[in-house]
Every structure is written in C-alpha cells, then in structure tokens.
Coordinates of C-alpha atoms in Angstrom, one line a residue:
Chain A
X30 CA -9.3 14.4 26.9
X31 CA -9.1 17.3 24.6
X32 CA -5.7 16.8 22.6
X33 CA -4.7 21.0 21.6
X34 CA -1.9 19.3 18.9
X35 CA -3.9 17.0 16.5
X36 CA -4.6 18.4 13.8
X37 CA -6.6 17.0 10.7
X38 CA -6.3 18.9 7.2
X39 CA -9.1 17.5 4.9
X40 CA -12.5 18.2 2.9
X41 CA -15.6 16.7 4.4
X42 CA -16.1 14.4 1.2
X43 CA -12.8 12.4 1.2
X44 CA -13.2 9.1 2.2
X45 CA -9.3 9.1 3.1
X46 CA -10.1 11.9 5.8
X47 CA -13.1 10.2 7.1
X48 CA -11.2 7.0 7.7
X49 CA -9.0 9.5 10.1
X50 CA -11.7 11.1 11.9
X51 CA -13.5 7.7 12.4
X52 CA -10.2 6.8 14.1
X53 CA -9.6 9.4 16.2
X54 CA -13.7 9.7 17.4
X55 CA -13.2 5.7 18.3
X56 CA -10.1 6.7 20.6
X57 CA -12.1 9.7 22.0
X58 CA -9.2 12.3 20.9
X59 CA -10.4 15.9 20.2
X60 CA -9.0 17.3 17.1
X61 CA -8.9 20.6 15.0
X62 CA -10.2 19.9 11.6
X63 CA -9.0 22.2 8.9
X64 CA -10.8 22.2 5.8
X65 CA -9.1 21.9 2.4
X66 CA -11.3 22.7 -1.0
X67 CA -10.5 20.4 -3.5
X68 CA -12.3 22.3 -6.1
X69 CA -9.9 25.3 -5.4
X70 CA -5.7 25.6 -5.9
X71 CA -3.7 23.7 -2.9
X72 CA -3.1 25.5 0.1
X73 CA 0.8 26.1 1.1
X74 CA 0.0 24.1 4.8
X75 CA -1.2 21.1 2.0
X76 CA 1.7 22.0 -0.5
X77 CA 4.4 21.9 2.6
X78 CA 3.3 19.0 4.7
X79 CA 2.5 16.3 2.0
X80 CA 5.6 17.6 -0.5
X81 CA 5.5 14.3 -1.9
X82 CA 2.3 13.3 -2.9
X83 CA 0.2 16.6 -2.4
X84 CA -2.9 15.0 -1.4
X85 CA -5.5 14.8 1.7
X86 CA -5.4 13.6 4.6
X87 CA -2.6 15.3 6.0
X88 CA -2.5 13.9 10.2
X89 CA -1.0 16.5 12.5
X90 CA 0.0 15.5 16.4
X91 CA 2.9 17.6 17.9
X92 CA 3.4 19.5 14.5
X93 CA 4.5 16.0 12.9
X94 CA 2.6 15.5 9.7
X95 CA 1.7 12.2 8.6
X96 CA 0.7 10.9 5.3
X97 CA -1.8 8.3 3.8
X98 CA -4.8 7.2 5.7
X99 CA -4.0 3.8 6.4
X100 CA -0.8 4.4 8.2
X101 CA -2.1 7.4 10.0
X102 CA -4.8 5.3 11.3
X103 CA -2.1 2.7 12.5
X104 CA -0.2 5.8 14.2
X105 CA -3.4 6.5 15.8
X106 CA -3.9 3.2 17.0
X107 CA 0.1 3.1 19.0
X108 CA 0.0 6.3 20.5
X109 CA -3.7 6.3 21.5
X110 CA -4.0 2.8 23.3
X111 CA -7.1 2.3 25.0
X112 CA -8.3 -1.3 25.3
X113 CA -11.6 -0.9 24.8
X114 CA -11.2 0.3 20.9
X115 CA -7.8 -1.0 19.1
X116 CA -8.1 -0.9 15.5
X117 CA -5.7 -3.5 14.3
X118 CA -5.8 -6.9 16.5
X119 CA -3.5 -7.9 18.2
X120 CA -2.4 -11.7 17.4
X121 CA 0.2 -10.8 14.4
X122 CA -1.8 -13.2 12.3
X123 CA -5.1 -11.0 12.1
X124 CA -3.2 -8.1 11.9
X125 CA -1.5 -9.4 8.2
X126 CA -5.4 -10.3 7.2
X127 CA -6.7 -6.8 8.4
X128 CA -3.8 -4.7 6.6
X129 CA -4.4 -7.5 3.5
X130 CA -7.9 -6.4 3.5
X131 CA -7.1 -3.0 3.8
X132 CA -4.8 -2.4 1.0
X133 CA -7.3 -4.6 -1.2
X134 CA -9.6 -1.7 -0.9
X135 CA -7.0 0.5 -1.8
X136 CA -5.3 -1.4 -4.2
X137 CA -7.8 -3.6 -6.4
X138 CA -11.5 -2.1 -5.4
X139 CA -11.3 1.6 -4.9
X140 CA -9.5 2.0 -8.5
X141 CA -12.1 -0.1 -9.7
X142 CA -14.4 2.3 -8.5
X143 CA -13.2 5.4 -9.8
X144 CA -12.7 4.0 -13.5
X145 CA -16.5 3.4 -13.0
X146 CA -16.8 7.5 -12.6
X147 CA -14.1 8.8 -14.8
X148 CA -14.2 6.0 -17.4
X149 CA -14.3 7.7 -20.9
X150 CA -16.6 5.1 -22.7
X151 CA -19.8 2.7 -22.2
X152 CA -17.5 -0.7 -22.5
X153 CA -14.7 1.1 -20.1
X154 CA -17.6 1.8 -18.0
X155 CA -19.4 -1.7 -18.0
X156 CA -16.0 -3.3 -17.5
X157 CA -14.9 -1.4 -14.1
X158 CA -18.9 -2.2 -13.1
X159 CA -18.2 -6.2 -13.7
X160 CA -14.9 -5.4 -11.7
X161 CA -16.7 -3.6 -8.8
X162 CA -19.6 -6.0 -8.7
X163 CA -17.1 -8.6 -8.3
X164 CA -15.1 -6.5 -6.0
X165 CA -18.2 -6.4 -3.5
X166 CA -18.5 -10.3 -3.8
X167 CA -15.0 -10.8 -2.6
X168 CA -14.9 -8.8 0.3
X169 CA -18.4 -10.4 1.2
X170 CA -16.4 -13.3 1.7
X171 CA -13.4 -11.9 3.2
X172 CA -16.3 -10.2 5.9
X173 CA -17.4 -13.9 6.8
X174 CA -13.5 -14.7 7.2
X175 CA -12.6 -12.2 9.2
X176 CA -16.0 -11.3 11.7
X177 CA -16.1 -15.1 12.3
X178 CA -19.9 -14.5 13.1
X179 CA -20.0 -10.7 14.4
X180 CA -21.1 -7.5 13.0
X181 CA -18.1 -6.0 11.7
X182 CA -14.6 -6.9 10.2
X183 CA -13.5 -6.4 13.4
X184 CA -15.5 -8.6 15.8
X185 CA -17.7 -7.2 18.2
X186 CA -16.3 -3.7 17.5
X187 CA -15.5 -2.0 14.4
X188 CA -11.7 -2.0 12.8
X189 CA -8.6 -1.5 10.7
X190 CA -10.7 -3.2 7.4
X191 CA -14.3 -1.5 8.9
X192 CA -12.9 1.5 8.3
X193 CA -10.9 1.4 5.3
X194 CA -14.3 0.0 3.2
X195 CA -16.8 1.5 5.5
X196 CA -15.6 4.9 4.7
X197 CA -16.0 4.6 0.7
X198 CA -20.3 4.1 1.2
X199 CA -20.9 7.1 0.6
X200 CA -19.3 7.6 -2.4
X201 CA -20.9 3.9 -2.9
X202 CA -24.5 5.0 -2.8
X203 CA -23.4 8.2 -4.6
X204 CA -21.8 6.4 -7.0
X205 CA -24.6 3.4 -7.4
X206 CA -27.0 5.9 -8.3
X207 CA -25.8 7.3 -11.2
X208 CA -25.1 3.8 -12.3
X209 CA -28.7 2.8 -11.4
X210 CA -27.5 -0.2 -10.0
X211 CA -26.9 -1.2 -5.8
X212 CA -23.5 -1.9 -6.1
X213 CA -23.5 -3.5 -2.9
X214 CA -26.9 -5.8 -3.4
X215 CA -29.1 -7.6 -0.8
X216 CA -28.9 -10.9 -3.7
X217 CA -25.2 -11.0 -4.1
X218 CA -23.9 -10.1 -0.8
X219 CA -26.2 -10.2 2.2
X220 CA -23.5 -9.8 4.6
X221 CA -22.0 -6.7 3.8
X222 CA -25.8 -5.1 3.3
X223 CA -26.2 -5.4 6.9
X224 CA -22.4 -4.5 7.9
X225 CA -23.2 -1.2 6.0
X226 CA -26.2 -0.5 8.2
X227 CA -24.4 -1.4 11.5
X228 CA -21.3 0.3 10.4
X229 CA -22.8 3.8 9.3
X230 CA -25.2 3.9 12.5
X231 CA -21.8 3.7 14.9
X232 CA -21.1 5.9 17.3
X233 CA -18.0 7.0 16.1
X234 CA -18.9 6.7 12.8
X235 CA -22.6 8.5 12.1
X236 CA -21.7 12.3 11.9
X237 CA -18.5 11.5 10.1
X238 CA -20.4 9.8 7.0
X239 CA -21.6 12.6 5.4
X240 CA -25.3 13.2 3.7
X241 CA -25.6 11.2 0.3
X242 CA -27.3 14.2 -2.2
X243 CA -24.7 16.7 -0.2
X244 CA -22.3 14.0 -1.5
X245 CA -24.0 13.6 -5.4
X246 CA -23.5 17.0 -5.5
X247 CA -20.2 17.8 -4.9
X248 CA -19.4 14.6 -6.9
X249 CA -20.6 16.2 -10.3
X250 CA -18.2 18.9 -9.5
X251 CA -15.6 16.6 -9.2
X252 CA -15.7 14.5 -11.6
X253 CA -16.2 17.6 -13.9
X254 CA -12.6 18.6 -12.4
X255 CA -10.9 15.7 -13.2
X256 CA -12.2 14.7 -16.5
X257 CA -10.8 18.5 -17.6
X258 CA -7.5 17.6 -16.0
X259 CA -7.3 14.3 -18.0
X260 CA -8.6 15.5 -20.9
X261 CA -6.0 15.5 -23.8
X262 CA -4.4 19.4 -24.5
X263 CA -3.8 20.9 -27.9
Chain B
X25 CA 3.2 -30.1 1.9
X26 CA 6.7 -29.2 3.0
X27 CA 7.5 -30.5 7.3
X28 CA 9.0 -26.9 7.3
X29 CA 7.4 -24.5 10.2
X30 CA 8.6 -21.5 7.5
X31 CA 8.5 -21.5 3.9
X32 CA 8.6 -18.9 1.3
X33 CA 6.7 -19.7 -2.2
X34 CA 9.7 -18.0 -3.9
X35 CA 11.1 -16.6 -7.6
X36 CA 14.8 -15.8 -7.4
X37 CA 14.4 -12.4 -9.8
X38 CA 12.0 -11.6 -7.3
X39 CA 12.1 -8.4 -5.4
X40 CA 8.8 -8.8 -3.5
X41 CA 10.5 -12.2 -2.8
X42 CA 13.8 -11.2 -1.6
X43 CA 12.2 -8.8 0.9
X44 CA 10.9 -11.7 2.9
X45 CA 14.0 -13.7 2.6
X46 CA 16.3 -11.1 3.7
X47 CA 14.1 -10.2 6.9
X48 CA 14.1 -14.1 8.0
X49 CA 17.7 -13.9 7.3
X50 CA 17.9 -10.9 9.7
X51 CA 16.2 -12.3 12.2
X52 CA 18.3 -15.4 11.6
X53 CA 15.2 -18.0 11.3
X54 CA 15.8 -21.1 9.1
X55 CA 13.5 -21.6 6.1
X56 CA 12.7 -23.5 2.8
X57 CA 12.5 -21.7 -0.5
X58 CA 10.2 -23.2 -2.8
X59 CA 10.8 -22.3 -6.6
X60 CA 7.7 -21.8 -8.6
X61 CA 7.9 -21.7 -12.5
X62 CA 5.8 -18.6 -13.2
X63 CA 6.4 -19.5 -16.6
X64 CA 5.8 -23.2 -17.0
X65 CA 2.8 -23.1 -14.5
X66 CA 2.1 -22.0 -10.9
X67 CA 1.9 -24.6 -8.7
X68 CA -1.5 -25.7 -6.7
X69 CA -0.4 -24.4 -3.4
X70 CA 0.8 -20.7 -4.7
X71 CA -3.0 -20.7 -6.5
X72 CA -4.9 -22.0 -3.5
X73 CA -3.0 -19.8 -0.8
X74 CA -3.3 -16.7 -2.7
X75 CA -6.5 -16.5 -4.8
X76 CA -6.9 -12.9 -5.1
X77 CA -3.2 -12.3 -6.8
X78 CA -1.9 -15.5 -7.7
X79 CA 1.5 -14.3 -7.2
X80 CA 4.7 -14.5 -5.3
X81 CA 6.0 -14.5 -2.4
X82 CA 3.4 -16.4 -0.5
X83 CA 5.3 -16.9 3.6
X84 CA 3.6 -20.0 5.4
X85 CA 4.2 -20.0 8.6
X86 CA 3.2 -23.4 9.7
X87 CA 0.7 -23.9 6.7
X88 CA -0.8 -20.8 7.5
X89 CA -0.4 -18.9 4.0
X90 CA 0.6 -14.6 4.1
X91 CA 0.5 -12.3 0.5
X92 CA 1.8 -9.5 0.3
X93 CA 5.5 -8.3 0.3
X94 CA 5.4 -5.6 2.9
X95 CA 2.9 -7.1 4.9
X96 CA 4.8 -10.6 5.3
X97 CA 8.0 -8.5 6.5
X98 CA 5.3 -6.5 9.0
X99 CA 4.3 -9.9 10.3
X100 CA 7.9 -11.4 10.7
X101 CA 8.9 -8.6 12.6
X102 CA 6.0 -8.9 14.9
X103 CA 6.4 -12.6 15.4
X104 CA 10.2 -12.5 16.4
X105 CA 10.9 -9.2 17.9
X106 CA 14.7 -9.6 17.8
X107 CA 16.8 -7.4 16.3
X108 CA 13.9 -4.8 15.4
X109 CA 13.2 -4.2 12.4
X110 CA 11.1 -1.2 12.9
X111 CA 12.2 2.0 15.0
X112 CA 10.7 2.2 18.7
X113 CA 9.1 5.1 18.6
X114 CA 5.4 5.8 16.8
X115 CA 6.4 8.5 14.3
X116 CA 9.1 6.9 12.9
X117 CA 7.8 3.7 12.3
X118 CA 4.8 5.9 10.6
X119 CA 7.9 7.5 8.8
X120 CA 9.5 3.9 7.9
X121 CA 5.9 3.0 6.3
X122 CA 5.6 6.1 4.7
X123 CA 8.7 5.2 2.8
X124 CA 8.0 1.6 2.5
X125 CA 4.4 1.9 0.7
X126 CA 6.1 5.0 -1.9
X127 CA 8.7 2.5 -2.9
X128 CA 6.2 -0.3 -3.6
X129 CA 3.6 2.7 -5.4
X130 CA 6.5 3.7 -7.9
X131 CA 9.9 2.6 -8.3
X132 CA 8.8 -1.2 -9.4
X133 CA 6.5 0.7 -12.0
X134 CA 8.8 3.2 -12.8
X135 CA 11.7 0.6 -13.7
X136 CA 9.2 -0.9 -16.0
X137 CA 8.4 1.8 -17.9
X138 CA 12.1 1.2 -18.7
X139 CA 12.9 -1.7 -19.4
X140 CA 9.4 -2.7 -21.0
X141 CA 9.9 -0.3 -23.8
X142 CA 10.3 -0.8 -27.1
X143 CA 13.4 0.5 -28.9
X144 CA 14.3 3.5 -27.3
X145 CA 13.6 3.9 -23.8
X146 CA 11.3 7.5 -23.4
X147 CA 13.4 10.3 -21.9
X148 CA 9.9 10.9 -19.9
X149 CA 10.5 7.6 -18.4
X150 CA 13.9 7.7 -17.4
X151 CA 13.8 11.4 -16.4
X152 CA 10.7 9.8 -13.7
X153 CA 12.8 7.2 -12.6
X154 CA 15.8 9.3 -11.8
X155 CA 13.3 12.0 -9.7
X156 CA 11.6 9.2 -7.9
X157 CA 15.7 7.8 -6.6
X158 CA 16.5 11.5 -6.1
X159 CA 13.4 11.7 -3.4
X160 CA 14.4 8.7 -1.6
X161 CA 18.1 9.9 -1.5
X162 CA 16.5 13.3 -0.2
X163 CA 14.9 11.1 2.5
X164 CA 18.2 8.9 3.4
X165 CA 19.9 12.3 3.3
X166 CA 23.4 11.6 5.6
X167 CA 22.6 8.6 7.5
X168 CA 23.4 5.0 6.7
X169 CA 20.3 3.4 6.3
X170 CA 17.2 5.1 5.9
X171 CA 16.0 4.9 9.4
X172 CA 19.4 6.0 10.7
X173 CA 22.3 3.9 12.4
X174 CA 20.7 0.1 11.6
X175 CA 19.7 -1.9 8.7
X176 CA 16.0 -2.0 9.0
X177 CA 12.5 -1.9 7.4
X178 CA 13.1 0.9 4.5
X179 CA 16.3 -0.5 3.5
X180 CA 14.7 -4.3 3.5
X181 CA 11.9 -2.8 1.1
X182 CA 14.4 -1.1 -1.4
X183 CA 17.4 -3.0 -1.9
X184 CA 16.3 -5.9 -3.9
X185 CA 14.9 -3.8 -6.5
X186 CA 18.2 -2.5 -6.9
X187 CA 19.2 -5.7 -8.3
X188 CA 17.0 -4.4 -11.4
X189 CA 19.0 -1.1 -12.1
X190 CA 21.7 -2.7 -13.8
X191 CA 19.7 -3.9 -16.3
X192 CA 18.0 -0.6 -16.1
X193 CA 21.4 1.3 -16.7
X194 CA 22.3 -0.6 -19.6
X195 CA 18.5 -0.4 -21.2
X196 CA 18.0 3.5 -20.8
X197 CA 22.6 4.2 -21.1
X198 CA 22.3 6.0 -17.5
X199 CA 23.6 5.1 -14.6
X200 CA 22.1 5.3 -10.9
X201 CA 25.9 6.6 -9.7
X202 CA 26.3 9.4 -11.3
X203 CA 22.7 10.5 -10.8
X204 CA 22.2 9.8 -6.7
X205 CA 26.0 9.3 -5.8
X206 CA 24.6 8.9 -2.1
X207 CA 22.2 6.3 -2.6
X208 CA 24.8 4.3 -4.9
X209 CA 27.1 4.0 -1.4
X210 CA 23.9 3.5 0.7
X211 CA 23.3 0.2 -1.8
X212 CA 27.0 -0.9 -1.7
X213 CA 26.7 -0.6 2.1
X214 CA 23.6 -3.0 2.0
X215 CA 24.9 -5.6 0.2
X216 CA 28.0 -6.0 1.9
X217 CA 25.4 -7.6 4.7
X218 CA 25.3 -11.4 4.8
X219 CA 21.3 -11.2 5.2
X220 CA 21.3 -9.7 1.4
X221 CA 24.1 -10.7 0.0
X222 CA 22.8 -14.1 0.4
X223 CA 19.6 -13.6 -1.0
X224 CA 20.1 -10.8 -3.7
X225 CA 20.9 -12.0 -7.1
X226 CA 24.1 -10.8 -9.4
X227 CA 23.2 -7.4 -10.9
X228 CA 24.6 -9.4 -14.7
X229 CA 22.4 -12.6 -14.2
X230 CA 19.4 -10.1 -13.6
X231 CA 20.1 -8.2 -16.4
X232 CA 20.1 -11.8 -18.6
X233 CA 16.6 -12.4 -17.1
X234 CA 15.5 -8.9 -18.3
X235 CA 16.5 -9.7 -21.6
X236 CA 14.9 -13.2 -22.4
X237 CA 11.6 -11.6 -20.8
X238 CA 11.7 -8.8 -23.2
X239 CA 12.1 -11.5 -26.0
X240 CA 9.3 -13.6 -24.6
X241 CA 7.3 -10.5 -24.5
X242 CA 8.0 -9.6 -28.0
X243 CA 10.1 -6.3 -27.3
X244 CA 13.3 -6.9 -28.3

C-alpha cells in the first residue's frame, strides 16, 4: 500500500538510513526518500527536525519526525504489523538479546570502526583493528546464540540485530580494503561470512546496500571532512 | 545461586542499578538485591552473566541473566504489563526512547567530566552539563513527568542520576535549582514516590562516595 506520509531524509551512504529503508521495504511501506549531502552545510528540514543531535536519519510518518535508527526501526515495527516480517521477536526475552545486540553495534563495534578510519596514528590505528577483529569474533558468537541454526540473527527471516550489523558491510568492505585486511574473515568467523552473503542478497535488502567503489569513493571525501573538522585550530 | 525468581546484581551508588529497582518497585514485584564489591572483586556470577561489560546491574529473571540498564527496564515492562510504564500509543513511546537513550548518551558522561576533574572543575564542563539539563527541562516543559500525567519510563531513566548532582553542586559551586528551576520541582516530585524513595540513596551519603573515589583515583 503506498503510504503518501512517510518520509525518509538521508544520504544513500549512511548505514543509519539504510537500516530505515531496509525496514520499511521488509513491511512493504512506500516512502519518499529525501536526500541530505553530508559533504555540504545542513539543510533547515535537518536543522529543524533533529534540533537535538542534527544528524541523519530523520523518520517522517504523519509529519512526526523521529530520531535514531534503532528506535525508528522499532516504531516501524508497532505501527506496521504484518506477521509475516516483525523485526524484534516477540517472547520479551529475545527481544532484550536483540536490542543487547543491537546497541553492541552501536555502542562497542561501530566506534571501533570509525577510530580504524579517523585514527591519527599507526598504533591508534593497529589498536581499533585488534578491537574490530575482535569485535567480529564476538558477534560471530552472539550470531550462533541468537539464529539457533538459521541464516540470520533473526531465524528464518532477517531482524532487529540483521539489520543493525548488516547495514555497516558496506562501509566493512570499504573499510577492509584500505586496511588490506577482511575484517570479517572466512578463518575467524565462518558464520557471519555466510550471514553477509545471505543478508546482502535479501529482498528487502539488495538495492538498499549500495555499490562498494561508489562507497570507497565517497568515503575518501569523508573522512577528508572529518579529519579537517578534528583537526586542531590555531 | 539465590531460590529468588528475581534478582538484581546490584551497587547501591548505582544509577543504572536504581533504574531496575525502582521499575520492579513500580510494578510492585518482590526481589533480592545482591551487593557486589566492585572494588574488592566482582563476583563469579556478575563475570559469567555479563562477559561483554562485566558490570552492574545484571536482572535474572529466574537464572536467566539481562545487561543493560534501559533494556532490563524495557523487559520488566513487557513481562508485567501493569501499571505501564510506557505510553500507549507508538510515537510517544518512540518519544519516551528518544529521551531515555539521550540521557544514557550524555548526562552520566557529562557529570563526570565534573566531578572527575582535577582542581578546578572546567567552566566548559559545567557550562555542558547545565545545557544538556536545560534540554531535558525544554522537553518536560509544563507537565509532571516527562511523559505527561504518570511516573513512567523517562522519569525512571533520569532520576537516580539525580542523586549525583549534589555532589556535582558542591564540586563545580553551582546548583541544578537555580539553573532549571522546573526540573528541580519535577525531581522533588519523583522522590516523594515510595518506588524511588526506597531505592534512591541520600544526596550527602552520595556525595561521600564521590569523594573517597576521587581519592582512590588520585584526584583529590
């Protein structure tokens, strides 16, 4: 069913904005999808709908904006319930493992990521790639917890943690490659080698991912805008 | 291990702990508090129930270990559904975790940049701390509690740190009255209820706390 008044205001290279469209192509809901450039000054609809933190996604349904991937993608997954594709479980047990999961991404291996890109020396460096590696090695066991033999995080279909790691391979690959190293390696976690394949050739998934040089390349821009934002001023 | 179906792995200067207790308290469930020493040596159970963060509060609900502040107080509410502690309709319980995860991204941070510092406190640092209260007052605005007319979620996230601004107050020589005036009365309001008043600490003996950690730590 098309849905006129859901809006999503992102870039095409945020992970945080691909965890929302992955969402909302899983619940078959139509949406407008306003672009943001991240390279350029913040537009006022960014500047007056996120007031607090400023930042991408911004989740639009009825003229309500809504903030932060992760609890957008819980909004998503109340108002549009469809039993075929619910992102968090149901039991309140797996739920508290999922959103565990979840913010682990967020909280421990997605920093841990981006010291890897904006770290300012080699030992800075090497240290956030030990932290990574280690990262990956984790969550390949939290994937064995939590698919209890299935393809995804999820079970049979992909969910709440699917989506919150799935959505950083891009950057993964982008980022592994300038590293020269697989980050997420066939010796030291098997599992999640395989999850990435299944995950990334989902339905609701494939033409949200977008295409790895496309992704390099905008990266180098990036990364050049952020290191001048950090960079001490005289 | 404990016969208890609920038990909390528990610090008493604990905010993250406090949460939980006050939401069983709210929901009026009967638990055991277990102290850990995190000074003298966390015990086997806190180390093998949370490996990743090895840190309180740790809910086991029969044996079954939850980490995780916010998340535990998700799960209680989800478990036993009576009183709610989350409003009914989608966009404000999107609004009530909005709130929930800024609180746990900056005010614990932000009251250490206080009361971690060395001589004196930064006027950066207290000049943050006062702009991140002032944006949670913006959100209470006029109502009671953050989500309106009942004690809920927000207000279960935020009050226990506010057993830290005392100490705070008397660190940095500012006080969290004259600066948000309305969130002062929205704190005094809180802790007239028996769920938090039973569970929250005395701003003084939190403020002694404060001050043999800074001398542990080597600051004062």
């Amino acid at each position: 069913m098309a849905e006129s008044n859901v809006k999503v205001l992102g870039t095409w290279a945020s992970p945080f904005v691909m965890r929302v469209k992955i969402a909302l192509h899983l619940k078959s809901v139509r949406y407008e999808d306003v672009e943001e450039d991240l390279l350029a000054p913040k537009s006022e609809l960014l500047l007056k709908s996120n007031p607090v933190y400023k930042k991408i996604p911004v989740f639009f349904h009825a003229h309500n904006p809504i903030c932060e991937s992760l609890i957008i993608l819980q909004y998503i997954d109340e108002v549009w319930t469809t039993s075929a594709s619910t992102i968090l479980p149901s039991d309140p047990y797996e739920r508290s493992q999922s959103r565990f999961w979840a913010a682990y991404v967020d909280d421990k291996f997605f920093p841990a990521l981006r010291r890897l890109v904006i770290g300012a020396t080699e030992e800075d460096k090497k240290a956030a790639l030990a932290e990574v590696v280690e990262g990956t090695v984790v969550l390949e066991g939290a994937f064995g917890e939590l698919s209890k033999g299935k393809a995804f995080f999820g079970g049979d279909n992909i969910g709440f943690v699917d989506i919150a790691l799935g959505s950083l391979l891009g950057w993964i690959e982008v980022i592994g490659k300038q590293c020269e190293t697989k980050l997420v390696s066939e010796a030291k976690t098997p599992r999640l080698v395989q999850w990435a394949d299944c995950f990334s050739a989902h339905e609701a998934v494939k033409d949200v991912l977008p295409d790895v040089d496309k992704l390099a390349d905008f990266g180098l821009k990036l990364r050049a805008k952020i290191l001048k934002a950090l960079a001490p001023t005289n | 291990m404990s016969k208890a179906k609920l038990v909390i792995l528990d610090c008493w200067v604990s905010p993250f702990c406090m949460r939980v207790k006050i939401a069983l308290n709210e929901k009026g469930l009967e638990y055991e508090a277990q102290a850990e020493d995190l000074f003298g040596g966390k015990s086997e159970l806190l180390l093998s129930s949370n490996p990743i963060y090895k840190k309180v509060p740790v809910f086991l609900h029969d044996g079954k270990p939850l980490c995780e502040s916010i998340i535990i107080v998700n799960y209680i509410d989800e478990t036993w559904s009576s009183p709610p502690l989350l409003p009914p309709c989608s966009y404000g319980r999107a609004q009530a975790r909005f709130w929930a995860d800024f609180i746990d991204k900056k005010v614990f941070d932000a009251c250490g940049n206080i009361w971690r510092s060395k001589g004196e406190v930064p006027v950066e640092a207290k000049k943050e701390f006062i702009e991140i209260l002032k944006q949670l007052e913006e959100a209470l605005g006029d109502k009671d509690y953050f989500i309106g007319t009942t004690f809920g979620f927000v207000d279960i996230i935020l009050i226990p740190l506010t057993s830290w601004f005392f100490a705070l107050e008397k660190i940095g020589g500012f006080t969290v009255e004259a600066e948000c005036p309305k969130l002062s009365n929205w704190m005094k309001r809180c802790l007239q209820r028996e769920s938090v008043a039973k569970v929250v600490p005395p701003p003084e003996k939190v403020y002694e706390f404060v001050l043999m950690f800074r001398k542990m730590q080597g600051i004062d």
